[in-house]
Amino acid sequence: MSHLALPRPSGPGPACLCAGATPPVDGGVAHGGTGRLGPTHALILLIAFLVLGCGLFLAGTGLETVFALLGGCGAIGAATLTAAGGGRRLMTVLVETAVRSGAGK
C-alpha cells in the first residue's frame, strides 16, 4: 500500500464551529437550519397528500385503499417526526395504546 502525499492549503483553515461560535453567513443566510417543521413545510405536505390522494383516485384506485395508503403514510411520518423530535414519552403512549388495542384490552 502506498502513501500519497495529500495537498494541503497554504492559508489558514476554516474556523471551528464549536459551541458558542457563530455559524458562517453567506448573503445574510445562516448555514444549518433548526430542523423544525414550520407552517410552510406542513402546508407543502398537506398539498402533497391531497395531490397524491386525488391522483390515486383518478387512476382508478378504490377510495378505501386511498384512505388506507394515506393513513399509513401519515402514521409513518408522525412516528418518524416524534422519534426524531425526542418525543419518547408520546411515542411510548402511542405504542402502549397500539399494543393494548391489538391484545383486545
PDB file of N, CA, C and O in Angstrom, residues 26-102:
ATOM      1  N   ASP A  26     -23.538  33.588   4.543  1.00  0.00           N
ATOM      2  CA  ASP A  26     -23.327  33.968   3.147  1.00  0.00           C
ATOM      3  C   ASP A  26     -24.553  34.715   2.662  1.00  0.00           C
ATOM      4  O   ASP A  26     -25.627  34.144   2.548  1.00  0.00           O
ATOM      5  N   GLY A  27     -24.407  35.978   2.382  1.00  0.00           N
ATOM      6  CA  GLY A  27     -25.514  36.761   1.861  1.00  0.00           C
ATOM      7  C   GLY A  27     -26.675  36.888   2.830  1.00  0.00           C
ATOM      8  O   GLY A  27     -27.813  36.978   2.428  1.00  0.00           O
ATOM      9  N   GLY A  28     -26.415  36.873   4.117  1.00  0.00           N
ATOM     10  CA  GLY A  28     -27.459  37.052   5.108  1.00  0.00           C
ATOM     11  C   GLY A  28     -28.193  35.782   5.477  1.00  0.00           C
ATOM     12  O   GLY A  28     -29.098  35.802   6.270  1.00  0.00           O
ATOM     13  N   VAL A  29     -27.826  34.632   4.878  1.00  0.00           N
ATOM     14  CA  VAL A  29     -28.486  33.371   5.179  1.00  0.00           C
ATOM     15  C   VAL A  29     -27.530  32.505   5.985  1.00  0.00           C
ATOM     16  O   VAL A  29     -26.446  32.182   5.526  1.00  0.00           O
ATOM     17  N   ALA A  30     -27.917  32.149   7.180  1.00  0.00           N
ATOM     18  CA  ALA A  30     -27.066  31.316   8.023  1.00  0.00           C
ATOM     19  C   ALA A  30     -27.139  29.872   7.557  1.00  0.00           C
ATOM     20  O   ALA A  30     -28.167  29.400   7.093  1.00  0.00           O
ATOM     21  N   HIS A  31     -26.031  29.158   7.670  1.00  0.00           N
ATOM     22  CA  HIS A  31     -25.993  27.740   7.299  1.00  0.00           C
ATOM     23  C   HIS A  31     -26.496  26.900   8.449  1.00  0.00           C
ATOM     24  O   HIS A  31     -26.326  27.234   9.606  1.00  0.00           O
ATOM     25  N   GLY A  32     -27.097  25.776   8.133  1.00  0.00           N
ATOM     26  CA  GLY A  32     -27.571  24.850   9.168  1.00  0.00           C
ATOM     27  C   GLY A  32     -28.874  25.337   9.766  1.00  0.00           C
ATOM     28  O   GLY A  32     -28.916  26.318  10.485  1.00  0.00           O
ATOM     29  N   GLY A  33     -29.954  24.653   9.474  1.00  0.00           N
ATOM     30  CA  GLY A  33     -31.255  25.049   9.990  1.00  0.00           C
ATOM     31  C   GLY A  33     -31.509  24.488  11.368  1.00  0.00           C
ATOM     32  O   GLY A  33     -30.686  23.799  11.956  1.00  0.00           O
ATOM     33  N   THR A  34     -32.669  24.809  11.884  1.00  0.00           N
ATOM     34  CA  THR A  34     -33.028  24.322  13.202  1.00  0.00           C
ATOM     35  C   THR A  34     -33.605  22.919  13.134  1.00  0.00           C
ATOM     36  O   THR A  34     -33.726  22.260  14.150  1.00  0.00           O
ATOM     37  N   GLY A  35     -33.992  22.467  11.932  1.00  0.00           N
ATOM     38  CA  GLY A  35     -34.538  21.133  11.791  1.00  0.00           C
ATOM     39  C   GLY A  35     -35.974  21.025  12.257  1.00  0.00           C
ATOM     40  O   GLY A  35     -36.464  19.944  12.513  1.00  0.00           O
ATOM     41  N   ARG A  36     -36.674  22.132  12.345  1.00  0.00           N
ATOM     42  CA  ARG A  36     -38.051  22.108  12.800  1.00  0.00           C
ATOM     43  C   ARG A  36     -39.005  22.158  11.616  1.00  0.00           C
ATOM     44  O   ARG A  36     -38.690  22.707  10.579  1.00  0.00           O
ATOM     45  N   LEU A  37     -40.176  21.599  11.824  1.00  0.00           N
ATOM     46  CA  LEU A  37     -41.197  21.596  10.785  1.00  0.00           C
ATOM     47  C   LEU A  37     -42.041  22.852  10.953  1.00  0.00           C
ATOM     48  O   LEU A  37     -42.780  22.988  11.931  1.00  0.00           O
ATOM     49  N   GLY A  38     -41.909  23.765  10.023  1.00  0.00           N
ATOM     50  CA  GLY A  38     -42.626  25.030  10.097  1.00  0.00           C
ATOM     51  C   GLY A  38     -43.962  24.955   9.388  1.00  0.00           C
ATOM     52  O   GLY A  38     -44.335  23.939   8.788  1.00  0.00           O
ATOM     53  N   PRO A  39     -44.726  26.041   9.439  1.00  0.00           N
ATOM     54  CA  PRO A  39     -46.041  26.048   8.793  1.00  0.00           C
ATOM     55  C   PRO A  39     -45.960  25.889   7.276  1.00  0.00           C
ATOM     56  O   PRO A  39     -46.834  25.281   6.670  1.00  0.00           O
ATOM     57  N   THR A  40     -44.904  26.388   6.660  1.00  0.00           N
ATOM     58  CA  THR A  40     -44.758  26.232   5.213  1.00  0.00           C
ATOM     59  C   THR A  40     -44.544  24.769   4.856  1.00  0.00           C
ATOM     60  O   THR A  40     -45.138  24.259   3.897  1.00  0.00           O
ATOM     61  N   HIS A  41     -43.719  24.080   5.657  1.00  0.00           N
ATOM     62  CA  HIS A  41     -43.491  22.657   5.407  1.00  0.00           C
ATOM     63  C   HIS A  41     -44.776  21.853   5.595  1.00  0.00           C
ATOM     64  O   HIS A  41     -45.064  20.936   4.832  1.00  0.00           O
ATOM     65  N   ALA A  42     -45.529  22.193   6.617  1.00  0.00           N
ATOM     66  CA  ALA A  42     -46.788  21.488   6.865  1.00  0.00           C
ATOM     67  C   ALA A  42     -47.765  21.702   5.708  1.00  0.00           C
ATOM     68  O   ALA A  42     -48.457  20.771   5.296  1.00  0.00           O
ATOM     69  N   LEU A  43     -47.811  22.916   5.168  1.00  0.00           N
ATOM     70  CA  LEU A  43     -48.692  23.198   4.037  1.00  0.00           C
ATOM     71  C   LEU A  43     -48.265  22.413   2.805  1.00  0.00           C
ATOM     72  O   LEU A  43     -49.099  21.858   2.086  1.00  0.00           O
ATOM     73  N   ILE A  44     -46.965  22.338   2.568  1.00  0.00           N
ATOM     74  CA  ILE A  44     -46.457  21.577   1.425  1.00  0.00           C
ATOM     75  C   ILE A  44     -46.818  20.099   1.567  1.00  0.00           C
ATOM     76  O   ILE A  44     -47.238  19.447   0.610  1.00  0.00           O
ATOM     77  N   LEU A  45     -46.659  19.550   2.780  1.00  0.00           N
ATOM     78  CA  LEU A  45     -47.022  18.149   3.000  1.00  0.00           C
ATOM     79  C   LEU A  45     -48.517  17.929   2.822  1.00  0.00           C
ATOM     80  O   LEU A  45     -48.938  16.904   2.266  1.00  0.00           O
ATOM     81  N   LEU A  46     -49.335  18.860   3.288  1.00  0.00           N
ATOM     82  CA  LEU A  46     -50.782  18.739   3.114  1.00  0.00           C
ATOM     83  C   LEU A  46     -51.153  18.732   1.640  1.00  0.00           C
ATOM     84  O   LEU A  46     -51.947  17.892   1.194  1.00  0.00           O
ATOM     85  N   ILE A  47     -50.564  19.637   0.880  1.00  0.00           N
ATOM     86  CA  ILE A  47     -50.853  19.699  -0.553  1.00  0.00           C
ATOM     87  C   ILE A  47     -50.375  18.418  -1.243  1.00  0.00           C
ATOM     88  O   ILE A  47     -51.063  17.869  -2.106  1.00  0.00           O
ATOM     89  N   ALA A  48     -49.196  17.908  -0.835  1.00  0.00           N
ATOM     90  CA  ALA A  48     -48.684  16.678  -1.435  1.00  0.00           C
ATOM     91  C   ALA A  48     -49.620  15.507  -1.152  1.00  0.00           C
ATOM     92  O   ALA A  48     -49.878  14.680  -2.035  1.00  0.00           O
ATOM     93  N   PHE A  49     -50.162  15.435   0.071  1.00  0.00           N
ATOM     94  CA  PHE A  49     -51.100  14.360   0.404  1.00  0.00           C
ATOM     95  C   PHE A  49     -52.378  14.483  -0.409  1.00  0.00           C
ATOM     96  O   PHE A  49     -52.911  13.481  -0.895  1.00  0.00           O
ATOM     97  N   LEU A  50     -52.890  15.700  -0.553  1.00  0.00           N
ATOM     98  CA  LEU A  50     -54.113  15.889  -1.340  1.00  0.00           C
ATOM     99  C   LEU A  50     -53.892  15.514  -2.805  1.00  0.00           C
ATOM    100  O   LEU A  50     -54.730  14.845  -3.419  1.00  0.00           O
ATOM    101  N   VAL A  51     -52.768  15.920  -3.360  1.00  0.00           N
ATOM    102  CA  VAL A  51     -52.460  15.602  -4.756  1.00  0.00           C
ATOM    103  C   VAL A  51     -52.276  14.098  -4.931  1.00  0.00           C
ATOM    104  O   VAL A  51     -52.774  13.503  -5.897  1.00  0.00           O
ATOM    105  N   LEU A  52     -51.566  13.469  -3.996  1.00  0.00           N
ATOM    106  CA  LEU A  52     -51.365  12.021  -4.071  1.00  0.00           C
ATOM    107  C   LEU A  52     -52.699  11.280  -3.991  1.00  0.00           C
ATOM    108  O   LEU A  52     -52.962  10.360  -4.771  1.00  0.00           O
ATOM    109  N   GLY A  53     -53.546  11.677  -3.064  1.00  0.00           N
ATOM    110  CA  GLY A  53     -54.856  11.038  -2.933  1.00  0.00           C
ATOM    111  C   GLY A  53     -55.713  11.216  -4.175  1.00  0.00           C
ATOM    112  O   GLY A  53     -56.338  10.265  -4.654  1.00  0.00           O
ATOM    113  N   CYS A  54     -55.737  12.425  -4.712  1.00  0.00           N
ATOM    114  CA  CYS A  54     -56.517  12.678  -5.931  1.00  0.00           C
ATOM    115  C   CYS A  54     -55.965  11.885  -7.106  1.00  0.00           C
ATOM    116  O   CYS A  54     -56.723  11.329  -7.904  1.00  0.00           O
ATOM    117  N   GLY A  55     -54.637  11.846  -7.223  1.00  0.00           N
ATOM    118  CA  GLY A  55     -54.019  11.094  -8.316  1.00  0.00           C
ATOM    119  C   GLY A  55     -54.334   9.607  -8.239  1.00  0.00           C
ATOM    120  O   GLY A  55     -54.636   8.970  -9.249  1.00  0.00           O
ATOM    121  N   LEU A  56     -54.270   9.060  -7.035  1.00  0.00           N
ATOM    122  CA  LEU A  56     -54.601   7.636  -6.869  1.00  0.00           C
ATOM    123  C   LEU A  56     -56.065   7.372  -7.203  1.00  0.00           C
ATOM    124  O   LEU A  56     -56.402   6.376  -7.854  1.00  0.00           O
ATOM    125  N   PHE A  57     -56.951   8.257  -6.770  1.00  0.00           N
ATOM    126  CA  PHE A  57     -58.376   8.068  -7.035  1.00  0.00           C
ATOM    127  C   PHE A  57     -58.667   8.176  -8.533  1.00  0.00           C
ATOM    128  O   PHE A  57     -59.425   7.374  -9.085  1.00  0.00           O
ATOM    129  N   LEU A  58     -58.057   9.166  -9.194  1.00  0.00           N
ATOM    130  CA  LEU A  58     -58.285   9.336 -10.629  1.00  0.00           C
ATOM    131  C   LEU A  58     -57.672   8.190 -11.438  1.00  0.00           C
ATOM    132  O   LEU A  58     -58.118   7.907 -12.562  1.00  0.00           O
ATOM    133  N   ALA A  59     -56.672   7.517 -10.882  1.00  0.00           N
ATOM    134  CA  ALA A  59     -56.062   6.380 -11.574  1.00  0.00           C
ATOM    135  C   ALA A  59     -56.889   5.111 -11.424  1.00  0.00           C
ATOM    136  O   ALA A  59     -56.549   4.074 -11.983  1.00  0.00           O
ATOM    137  N   GLY A  60     -57.972   5.189 -10.642  1.00  0.00           N
ATOM    138  CA  GLY A  60     -58.860   4.046 -10.519  1.00  0.00           C
ATOM    139  C   GLY A  60     -58.717   3.268  -9.227  1.00  0.00           C
ATOM    140  O   GLY A  60     -59.327   2.216  -9.077  1.00  0.00           O
ATOM    141  N   THR A  61     -57.925   3.757  -8.299  1.00  0.00           N
ATOM    142  CA  THR A  61     -57.768   3.079  -7.014  1.00  0.00           C
ATOM    143  C   THR A  61     -59.021   3.312  -6.187  1.00  0.00           C
ATOM    144  O   THR A  61     -59.576   4.413  -6.191  1.00  0.00           O
ATOM    145  N   GLY A  62     -59.459   2.292  -5.482  1.00  0.00           N
ATOM    146  CA  GLY A  62     -60.652   2.421  -4.652  1.00  0.00           C
ATOM    147  C   GLY A  62     -60.456   3.435  -3.531  1.00  0.00           C
ATOM    148  O   GLY A  62     -59.344   3.626  -3.027  1.00  0.00           O
ATOM    149  N   LEU A  63     -61.536   4.081  -3.146  1.00  0.00           N
ATOM    150  CA  LEU A  63     -61.457   5.130  -2.136  1.00  0.00           C
ATOM    151  C   LEU A  63     -60.969   4.591  -0.796  1.00  0.00           C
ATOM    152  O   LEU A  63     -60.182   5.243  -0.100  1.00  0.00           O
ATOM    153  N   GLU A  64     -61.395   3.388  -0.429  1.00  0.00           N
ATOM    154  CA  GLU A  64     -60.944   2.787   0.835  1.00  0.00           C
ATOM    155  C   GLU A  64     -59.441   2.535   0.810  1.00  0.00           C
ATOM    156  O   GLU A  64     -58.750   2.744   1.803  1.00  0.00           O
ATOM    157  N   THR A  65     -58.929   2.102  -0.346  1.00  0.00           N
ATOM    158  CA  THR A  65     -57.498   1.841  -0.480  1.00  0.00           C
ATOM    159  C   THR A  65     -56.700   3.142  -0.410  1.00  0.00           C
ATOM    160  O   THR A  65     -55.631   3.189   0.197  1.00  0.00           O
ATOM    161  N   VAL A  66     -57.232   4.206  -1.018  1.00  0.00           N
ATOM    162  CA  VAL A  66     -56.558   5.508  -0.972  1.00  0.00           C
ATOM    163  C   VAL A  66     -56.450   5.984   0.473  1.00  0.00           C
ATOM    164  O   VAL A  66     -55.380   6.420   0.917  1.00  0.00           O
ATOM    165  N   PHE A  67     -57.548   5.874   1.219  1.00  0.00           N
ATOM    166  CA  PHE A  67     -57.522   6.309   2.624  1.00  0.00           C
ATOM    167  C   PHE A  67     -56.566   5.455   3.449  1.00  0.00           C
ATOM    168  O   PHE A  67     -55.857   5.963   4.321  1.00  0.00           O
ATOM    169  N   ALA A  68     -56.531   4.158   3.180  1.00  0.00           N
ATOM    170  CA  ALA A  68     -55.614   3.279   3.919  1.00  0.00           C
ATOM    171  C   ALA A  68     -54.159   3.634   3.620  1.00  0.00           C
ATOM    172  O   ALA A  68     -53.320   3.694   4.531  1.00  0.00           O
ATOM    173  N   LEU A  69     -53.830   3.869   2.352  1.00  0.00           N
ATOM    174  CA  LEU A  69     -52.464   4.224   1.979  1.00  0.00           C
ATOM    175  C   LEU A  69     -52.046   5.557   2.582  1.00  0.00           C
ATOM    176  O   LEU A  69     -50.952   5.688   3.140  1.00  0.00           O
ATOM    177  N   LEU A  70     -52.912   6.565   2.477  1.00  0.00           N
ATOM    178  CA  LEU A  70     -52.575   7.881   3.025  1.00  0.00           C
ATOM    179  C   LEU A  70     -52.512   7.846   4.545  1.00  0.00           C
ATOM    180  O   LEU A  70     -51.675   8.518   5.152  1.00  0.00           O
ATOM    181  N   GLY A  71     -53.379   7.058   5.166  1.00  0.00           N
ATOM    182  CA  GLY A  71     -53.324   6.918   6.626  1.00  0.00           C
ATOM    183  C   GLY A  71     -52.040   6.250   7.087  1.00  0.00           C
ATOM    184  O   GLY A  71     -51.424   6.655   8.077  1.00  0.00           O
ATOM    185  N   GLY A  72     -51.609   5.233   6.348  1.00  0.00           N
ATOM    186  CA  GLY A  72     -50.346   4.567   6.667  1.00  0.00           C
ATOM    187  C   GLY A  72     -49.156   5.491   6.493  1.00  0.00           C
ATOM    188  O   GLY A  72     -48.250   5.532   7.336  1.00  0.00           O
ATOM    189  N   CYS A  73     -49.160   6.254   5.413  1.00  0.00           N
ATOM    190  CA  CYS A  73     -48.076   7.222   5.197  1.00  0.00           C
ATOM    191  C   CYS A  73     -48.057   8.280   6.301  1.00  0.00           C
ATOM    192  O   CYS A  73     -46.998   8.660   6.790  1.00  0.00           O
ATOM    193  N   GLY A  74     -49.223   8.746   6.688  1.00  0.00           N
ATOM    194  CA  GLY A  74     -49.305   9.743   7.759  1.00  0.00           C
ATOM    195  C   GLY A  74     -48.836   9.192   9.092  1.00  0.00           C
ATOM    196  O   GLY A  74     -48.139   9.872   9.855  1.00  0.00           O
ATOM    197  N   ALA A  75     -49.194   7.947   9.369  1.00  0.00           N
ATOM    198  CA  ALA A  75     -48.764   7.332  10.632  1.00  0.00           C
ATOM    199  C   ALA A  75     -47.254   7.147  10.673  1.00  0.00           C
ATOM    200  O   ALA A  75     -46.607   7.411  11.690  1.00  0.00           O
ATOM    201  N   ILE A  76     -46.681   6.716   9.561  1.00  0.00           N
ATOM    202  CA  ILE A  76     -45.228   6.554   9.498  1.00  0.00           C
ATOM    203  C   ILE A  76     -44.540   7.907   9.649  1.00  0.00           C
ATOM    204  O   ILE A  76     -43.547   8.045  10.371  1.00  0.00           O
ATOM    205  N   GLY A  77     -45.053   8.921   8.991  1.00  0.00           N
ATOM    206  CA  GLY A  77     -44.468  10.258   9.101  1.00  0.00           C
ATOM    207  C   GLY A  77     -44.564  10.813  10.509  1.00  0.00           C
ATOM    208  O   GLY A  77     -43.609  11.403  11.024  1.00  0.00           O
ATOM    209  N   ALA A  78     -45.714  10.630  11.153  1.00  0.00           N
ATOM    210  CA  ALA A  78     -45.877  11.122  12.527  1.00  0.00           C
ATOM    211  C   ALA A  78     -44.948  10.389  13.485  1.00  0.00           C
ATOM    212  O   ALA A  78     -44.342  11.002  14.372  1.00  0.00           O
ATOM    213  N   ALA A  79     -44.803   9.081  13.300  1.00  0.00           N
ATOM    214  CA  ALA A  79     -43.896   8.309  14.160  1.00  0.00           C
ATOM    215  C   ALA A  79     -42.450   8.743  13.956  1.00  0.00           C
ATOM    216  O   ALA A  79     -41.686   8.854  14.919  1.00  0.00           O
ATOM    217  N   THR A  80     -42.081   9.009  12.717  1.00  0.00           N
ATOM    218  CA  THR A  80     -40.718   9.448  12.436  1.00  0.00           C
ATOM    219  C   THR A  80     -40.437  10.805  13.052  1.00  0.00           C
ATOM    220  O   THR A  80     -39.392  11.018  13.672  1.00  0.00           O
ATOM    221  N   LEU A  81     -41.365  11.750  12.897  1.00  0.00           N
ATOM    222  CA  LEU A  81     -41.180  13.075  13.483  1.00  0.00           C
ATOM    223  C   LEU A  81     -41.145  13.012  15.001  1.00  0.00           C
ATOM    224  O   LEU A  81     -40.381  13.723  15.651  1.00  0.00           O
ATOM    225  N   THR A  82     -41.974  12.142  15.588  1.00  0.00           N
ATOM    226  CA  THR A  82     -41.984  12.007  17.042  1.00  0.00           C
ATOM    227  C   THR A  82     -40.668  11.437  17.534  1.00  0.00           C
ATOM    228  O   THR A  82     -40.086  11.924  18.505  1.00  0.00           O
ATOM    229  N   ALA A  83     -40.165  10.419  16.853  1.00  0.00           N
ATOM    230  CA  ALA A  83     -38.900   9.805  17.265  1.00  0.00           C
ATOM    231  C   ALA A  83     -37.736  10.771  17.063  1.00  0.00           C
ATOM    232  O   ALA A  83     -36.853  10.871  17.914  1.00  0.00           O
ATOM    233  N   ALA A  84     -37.730  11.492  15.947  1.00  0.00           N
ATOM    234  CA  ALA A  84     -36.634  12.420  15.667  1.00  0.00           C
ATOM    235  C   ALA A  84     -36.693  13.638  16.574  1.00  0.00           C
ATOM    236  O   ALA A  84     -35.662  14.212  16.912  1.00  0.00           O
ATOM    237  N   GLY A  85     -37.884  14.030  16.980  1.00  0.00           N
ATOM    238  CA  GLY A  85     -38.036  15.202  17.833  1.00  0.00           C
ATOM    239  C   GLY A  85     -37.810  14.925  19.298  1.00  0.00           C
ATOM    240  O   GLY A  85     -37.893  15.829  20.130  1.00  0.00           O
ATOM    241  N   GLY A  86     -37.525  13.712  19.653  1.00  0.00           N
ATOM    242  CA  GLY A  86     -37.273  13.399  21.051  1.00  0.00           C
ATOM    243  C   GLY A  86     -38.542  13.187  21.855  1.00  0.00           C
ATOM    244  O   GLY A  86     -38.515  13.212  23.077  1.00  0.00           O
ATOM    245  N   GLY A  87     -39.655  12.949  21.202  1.00  0.00           N
ATOM    246  CA  GLY A  87     -40.914  12.732  21.889  1.00  0.00           C
ATOM    247  C   GLY A  87     -41.059  11.296  22.335  1.00  0.00           C
ATOM    248  O   GLY A  87     -42.013  10.618  21.961  1.00  0.00           O
ATOM    249  N   ARG A  88     -40.138  10.833  23.141  1.00  0.00           N
ATOM    250  CA  ARG A  88     -40.161   9.431  23.566  1.00  0.00           C
ATOM    251  C   ARG A  88     -41.372   9.128  24.433  1.00  0.00           C
ATOM    252  O   ARG A  88     -41.924   8.041  24.374  1.00  0.00           O
ATOM    253  N   ARG A  89     -41.777  10.086  25.232  1.00  0.00           N
ATOM    254  CA  ARG A  89     -42.929   9.858  26.115  1.00  0.00           C
ATOM    255  C   ARG A  89     -44.197   9.663  25.292  1.00  0.00           C
ATOM    256  O   ARG A  89     -44.974   8.737  25.541  1.00  0.00           O
ATOM    257  N   LEU A  90     -44.392  10.538  24.304  1.00  0.00           N
ATOM    258  CA  LEU A  90     -45.563  10.422  23.432  1.00  0.00           C
ATOM    259  C   LEU A  90     -45.505   9.119  22.645  1.00  0.00           C
ATOM    260  O   LEU A  90     -46.517   8.427  22.498  1.00  0.00           O
ATOM    261  N   MET A  91     -44.325   8.771  22.167  1.00  0.00           N
ATOM    262  CA  MET A  91     -44.186   7.539  21.398  1.00  0.00           C
ATOM    263  C   MET A  91     -44.483   6.312  22.265  1.00  0.00           C
ATOM    264  O   MET A  91     -45.096   5.353  21.796  1.00  0.00           O
ATOM    265  N   THR A  92     -44.067   6.358  23.530  1.00  0.00           N
ATOM    266  CA  THR A  92     -44.344   5.250  24.440  1.00  0.00           C
ATOM    267  C   THR A  92     -45.848   5.078  24.632  1.00  0.00           C
ATOM    268  O   THR A  92     -46.363   3.960  24.615  1.00  0.00           O
ATOM    269  N   VAL A  93     -46.558   6.187  24.795  1.00  0.00           N
ATOM    270  CA  VAL A  93     -48.019   6.129  24.975  1.00  0.00           C
ATOM    271  C   VAL A  93     -48.682   5.562  23.723  1.00  0.00           C
ATOM    272  O   VAL A  93     -49.585   4.721  23.819  1.00  0.00           O
ATOM    273  N   LEU A  94     -48.223   5.995  22.542  1.00  0.00           N
ATOM    274  CA  LEU A  94     -48.815   5.503  21.301  1.00  0.00           C
ATOM    275  C   LEU A  94     -48.567   4.004  21.112  1.00  0.00           C
ATOM    276  O   LEU A  94     -49.463   3.267  20.704  1.00  0.00           O
ATOM    277  N   VAL A  95     -47.361   3.558  21.420  1.00  0.00           N
ATOM    278  CA  VAL A  95     -47.045   2.130  21.276  1.00  0.00           C
ATOM    279  C   VAL A  95     -47.855   1.308  22.269  1.00  0.00           C
ATOM    280  O   VAL A  95     -48.397   0.240  21.921  1.00  0.00           O
ATOM    281  N   GLU A  96     -47.959   1.781  23.520  1.00  0.00           N
ATOM    282  CA  GLU A  96     -48.768   1.056  24.511  1.00  0.00           C
ATOM    283  C   GLU A  96     -50.222   0.963  24.075  1.00  0.00           C
ATOM    284  O   GLU A  96     -50.854  -0.086  24.216  1.00  0.00           O
ATOM    285  N   THR A  97     -50.753   2.047  23.533  1.00  0.00           N
ATOM    286  CA  THR A  97     -52.142   2.036  23.075  1.00  0.00           C
ATOM    287  C   THR A  97     -52.321   1.041  21.924  1.00  0.00           C
ATOM    288  O   THR A  97     -53.315   0.309  21.885  1.00  0.00           O
ATOM    289  N   ALA A  98     -51.377   1.033  20.999  1.00  0.00           N
ATOM    290  CA  ALA A  98     -51.465   0.104  19.875  1.00  0.00           C
ATOM    291  C   ALA A  98     -51.390  -1.346  20.334  1.00  0.00           C
ATOM    292  O   ALA A  98     -52.139  -2.201  19.848  1.00  0.00           O
ATOM    293  N   VAL A  99     -50.504  -1.620  21.287  1.00  0.00           N
ATOM    294  CA  VAL A  99     -50.363  -2.986  21.774  1.00  0.00           C
ATOM    295  C   VAL A  99     -51.628  -3.423  22.542  1.00  0.00           C
ATOM    296  O   VAL A  99     -52.107  -4.532  22.377  1.00  0.00           O
ATOM    297  N   ARG A 100     -52.169  -2.525  23.357  1.00  0.00           N
ATOM    298  CA  ARG A 100     -53.385  -2.859  24.108  1.00  0.00           C
ATOM    299  C   ARG A 100     -54.585  -3.076  23.188  1.00  0.00           C
ATOM    300  O   ARG A 100     -55.408  -3.954  23.429  1.00  0.00           O
ATOM    301  N   SER A 101     -54.683  -2.255  22.152  1.00  0.00           N
ATOM    302  CA  SER A 101     -55.826  -2.433  21.232  1.00  0.00           C
ATOM    303  C   SER A 101     -55.671  -3.721  20.438  1.00  0.00           C
ATOM    304  O   SER A 101     -56.645  -4.373  20.099  1.00  0.00           O
ATOM    305  N   GLY A 102     -54.425  -4.095  20.150  1.00  0.00           N
ATOM    306  CA  GLY A 102     -54.182  -5.356  19.446  1.00  0.00           C
ATOM    307  C   GLY A 102     -54.452  -6.566  20.316  1.00  0.00           C
ATOM    308  O   GLY A 102     -54.861  -7.624  19.840  1.00  0.00           O
TER     309      GLY A 102
END
